[in-house]
């Protein structure tokens, strides 16, 4: 199996789209992440995988905290902006931001989680971060998902 075969196989797996944030010395950091998942209910935990070269990862490891903005189906713009290497993704996104529990939160993100870093596990070119969730904010907005290298939304089957 080659790297391209693996990429093609994983392209068929839809994933939620989030912007993971951190703050250090008053400066916000954020990056688009689709490698996000619920991990545990008792205690409430999530996992997030970040590339080892990520500046956001360095801030999370330094501060021990991170935020997860769960994006809606209408927020592909911020997702695209935070997926790019830019000097100031927050200004470039044009999206409204605020600080919530000391971490950057997209004001109109339908989902928001505040996490204390529990541990980091090595996984190839990424680190898998395990976080204890200390605060959540939810809504019923349709989530933004990523699959086959494009953004879309989830549609429920008829009940």
Tab-separated table of C-alpha atoms in Angstrom:
chain	number	residue	atom	x	y	z
A	1	UNK	CA	0.000	0.000	0.000
A	2	UNK	CA	1.307	3.429	-0.931
A	3	UNK	CA	0.674	6.798	0.665
A	4	UNK	CA	-1.678	7.772	-2.195
A	5	UNK	CA	-3.730	4.591	-1.705
A	6	UNK	CA	-4.129	5.454	1.965
A	7	UNK	CA	-5.165	9.041	1.113
A	8	UNK	CA	-7.778	7.772	-1.353
A	9	UNK	CA	-9.166	5.327	1.194
A	10	UNK	CA	-9.447	8.027	3.865
A	11	UNK	CA	-11.070	10.518	1.447
A	12	UNK	CA	-14.180	8.368	1.575
A	13	UNK	CA	-14.517	8.775	5.332
A	14	UNK	CA	-16.583	11.859	6.199
A	15	UNK	CA	-15.349	13.809	9.196
A	16	UNK	CA	-16.606	16.779	11.220
A	17	UNK	CA	-14.943	20.119	10.496
A	18	UNK	CA	-13.676	22.113	13.455
A	19	UNK	CA	-11.343	24.994	14.169
A	20	UNK	CA	-9.108	24.149	17.111
A	21	UNK	CA	-7.823	27.197	18.966
A	22	UNK	CA	-5.312	28.129	21.628
A	23	UNK	CA	-4.058	31.367	23.121
A	24	UNK	CA	-0.666	32.245	24.491
A	25	UNK	CA	0.420	35.633	25.865
A	26	UNK	CA	-2.755	37.253	24.481
A	27	UNK	CA	-2.205	35.996	20.922
A	28	UNK	CA	-4.871	33.724	19.366
A	29	UNK	CA	-3.940	30.651	17.324
A	30	UNK	CA	-6.252	28.420	15.303
A	31	UNK	CA	-6.288	25.757	12.614
A	32	UNK	CA	-8.913	23.741	10.739
A	33	UNK	CA	-9.068	20.146	11.980
A	34	UNK	CA	-11.184	17.250	10.733
A	35	UNK	CA	-9.434	14.691	12.952
A	36	UNK	CA	-11.704	15.367	15.916
A	37	UNK	CA	-13.843	12.858	17.809
A	38	UNK	CA	-15.731	12.238	21.001
A	39	UNK	CA	-13.728	9.838	23.166
A	40	UNK	CA	-15.478	9.326	26.501
A	41	UNK	CA	-18.641	10.305	28.365
A	42	UNK	CA	-17.317	9.535	31.884
A	43	UNK	CA	-15.296	11.671	32.118
A	44	UNK	CA	-16.246	13.785	29.089
A	45	UNK	CA	-13.237	13.625	26.757
A	46	UNK	CA	-12.403	14.329	23.122
A	47	UNK	CA	-9.475	13.582	20.846
A	48	UNK	CA	-7.868	15.905	18.311
A	49	UNK	CA	-4.975	15.050	15.994
A	50	UNK	CA	-2.610	17.840	14.952
A	51	UNK	CA	0.404	17.761	12.662
A	52	UNK	CA	3.686	17.929	14.571
A	53	UNK	CA	4.656	21.099	12.655
A	54	UNK	CA	1.512	22.966	13.793
A	55	UNK	CA	2.035	26.266	15.592
A	56	UNK	CA	-1.299	25.672	17.327
A	57	UNK	CA	-0.003	22.353	18.670
A	58	UNK	CA	3.020	24.095	20.217
A	59	UNK	CA	0.710	26.562	22.013
A	60	UNK	CA	-1.565	23.800	23.295
A	61	UNK	CA	1.401	21.854	24.652
A	62	UNK	CA	2.727	25.040	26.301
A	63	UNK	CA	-0.568	26.149	27.875
A	64	UNK	CA	-2.314	22.806	28.457
A	65	UNK	CA	-5.637	24.064	27.089
A	66	UNK	CA	-7.508	24.200	23.778
A	67	UNK	CA	-10.891	25.109	22.334
A	68	UNK	CA	-12.856	23.319	19.624
A	69	UNK	CA	-15.222	25.292	17.367
A	70	UNK	CA	-17.616	22.806	15.731
A	71	UNK	CA	-18.598	24.441	12.442
A	72	UNK	CA	-22.001	24.593	10.756
A	73	UNK	CA	-22.758	23.831	7.128
A	74	UNK	CA	-22.578	27.552	6.374
A	75	UNK	CA	-19.067	28.053	7.757
A	76	UNK	CA	-16.887	26.646	4.987
A	77	UNK	CA	-15.303	30.108	4.583
A	78	UNK	CA	-13.609	30.140	8.006
A	79	UNK	CA	-12.740	26.451	7.553
A	80	UNK	CA	-10.904	27.204	4.295
A	81	UNK	CA	-9.131	30.240	5.772
A	82	UNK	CA	-7.892	28.366	8.861
A	83	UNK	CA	-6.677	25.483	6.687
A	84	UNK	CA	-4.196	27.829	4.970
A	85	UNK	CA	-0.822	28.998	6.278
A	86	UNK	CA	-1.438	32.694	6.909
A	87	UNK	CA	0.196	35.133	9.319
A	88	UNK	CA	-3.181	36.073	10.906
A	89	UNK	CA	-5.948	33.586	10.142
A	90	UNK	CA	-8.358	35.375	12.494
A	91	UNK	CA	-8.177	38.681	10.582
A	92	UNK	CA	-8.150	36.903	7.202
A	93	UNK	CA	-11.300	34.921	8.017
A	94	UNK	CA	-13.471	38.024	8.422
A	95	UNK	CA	-15.473	36.003	10.939
A	96	UNK	CA	-16.500	37.441	14.321
A	97	UNK	CA	-14.332	36.090	17.185
A	98	UNK	CA	-14.446	36.461	20.929
A	99	UNK	CA	-12.679	34.960	23.935
A	100	UNK	CA	-14.592	32.336	25.918
A	101	UNK	CA	-12.927	30.793	28.978
A	102	UNK	CA	-9.686	32.431	27.816
A	103	UNK	CA	-9.721	30.764	24.371
A	104	UNK	CA	-10.664	32.102	20.918
A	105	UNK	CA	-14.249	31.152	19.968
A	106	UNK	CA	-15.936	31.798	16.633
A	107	UNK	CA	-18.919	33.841	17.819
A	108	UNK	CA	-21.474	32.049	15.667
A	109	UNK	CA	-20.019	28.526	15.789
A	110	UNK	CA	-22.878	26.196	16.704
A	111	UNK	CA	-20.685	24.008	18.895
A	112	UNK	CA	-17.961	25.011	21.346
A	113	UNK	CA	-15.858	22.888	23.678
A	114	UNK	CA	-13.252	24.013	26.189
A	115	UNK	CA	-10.673	21.337	26.997
A	116	UNK	CA	-7.809	20.779	29.409
A	117	UNK	CA	-5.054	18.725	27.811
A	118	UNK	CA	-4.840	15.352	29.554
A	119	UNK	CA	-2.151	13.730	27.396
A	120	UNK	CA	-0.534	13.617	23.971
A	121	UNK	CA	0.077	10.364	22.139
A	122	UNK	CA	2.531	10.001	19.258
A	123	UNK	CA	0.983	8.936	15.962
A	124	UNK	CA	3.349	9.192	13.007
A	125	UNK	CA	3.506	12.766	11.729
A	126	UNK	CA	0.735	13.826	14.146
A	127	UNK	CA	0.157	14.005	17.887
A	128	UNK	CA	-3.177	12.769	19.198
A	129	UNK	CA	-4.324	15.114	21.955
A	130	UNK	CA	-6.691	13.784	24.596
A	131	UNK	CA	-8.664	16.518	26.298
A	132	UNK	CA	-10.922	16.705	29.325
A	133	UNK	CA	-13.972	18.762	28.343
A	134	UNK	CA	-14.726	21.435	30.945
A	135	UNK	CA	-17.363	23.501	29.117
A	136	UNK	CA	-19.690	22.981	26.126
A	137	UNK	CA	-22.045	25.075	24.044
A	138	UNK	CA	-24.343	23.368	21.521
A	139	UNK	CA	-26.996	24.027	18.880
A	140	UNK	CA	-29.034	22.062	16.357
A	141	UNK	CA	-27.359	23.612	13.281
A	142	UNK	CA	-26.422	21.225	10.489
A	143	UNK	CA	-22.729	20.366	10.897
A	144	UNK	CA	-20.045	21.016	8.307
A	145	UNK	CA	-18.459	17.743	7.175
A	146	UNK	CA	-15.465	16.923	4.991
A	147	UNK	CA	-15.373	13.992	2.591
A	148	UNK	CA	-13.885	13.265	-0.844
A	149	UNK	CA	-11.795	16.440	-0.445
A	150	UNK	CA	-14.778	18.782	-0.306
A	151	UNK	CA	-17.008	20.397	2.297
A	152	UNK	CA	-20.685	19.514	2.664
A	153	UNK	CA	-23.396	19.030	5.234
A	154	UNK	CA	-25.132	16.160	6.892
A	155	UNK	CA	-28.704	15.324	5.878
A	156	UNK	CA	-30.858	13.212	8.145
A	157	UNK	CA	-32.878	10.348	6.684
A	158	UNK	CA	-36.646	10.751	6.913
A	159	UNK	CA	-37.980	9.539	10.249
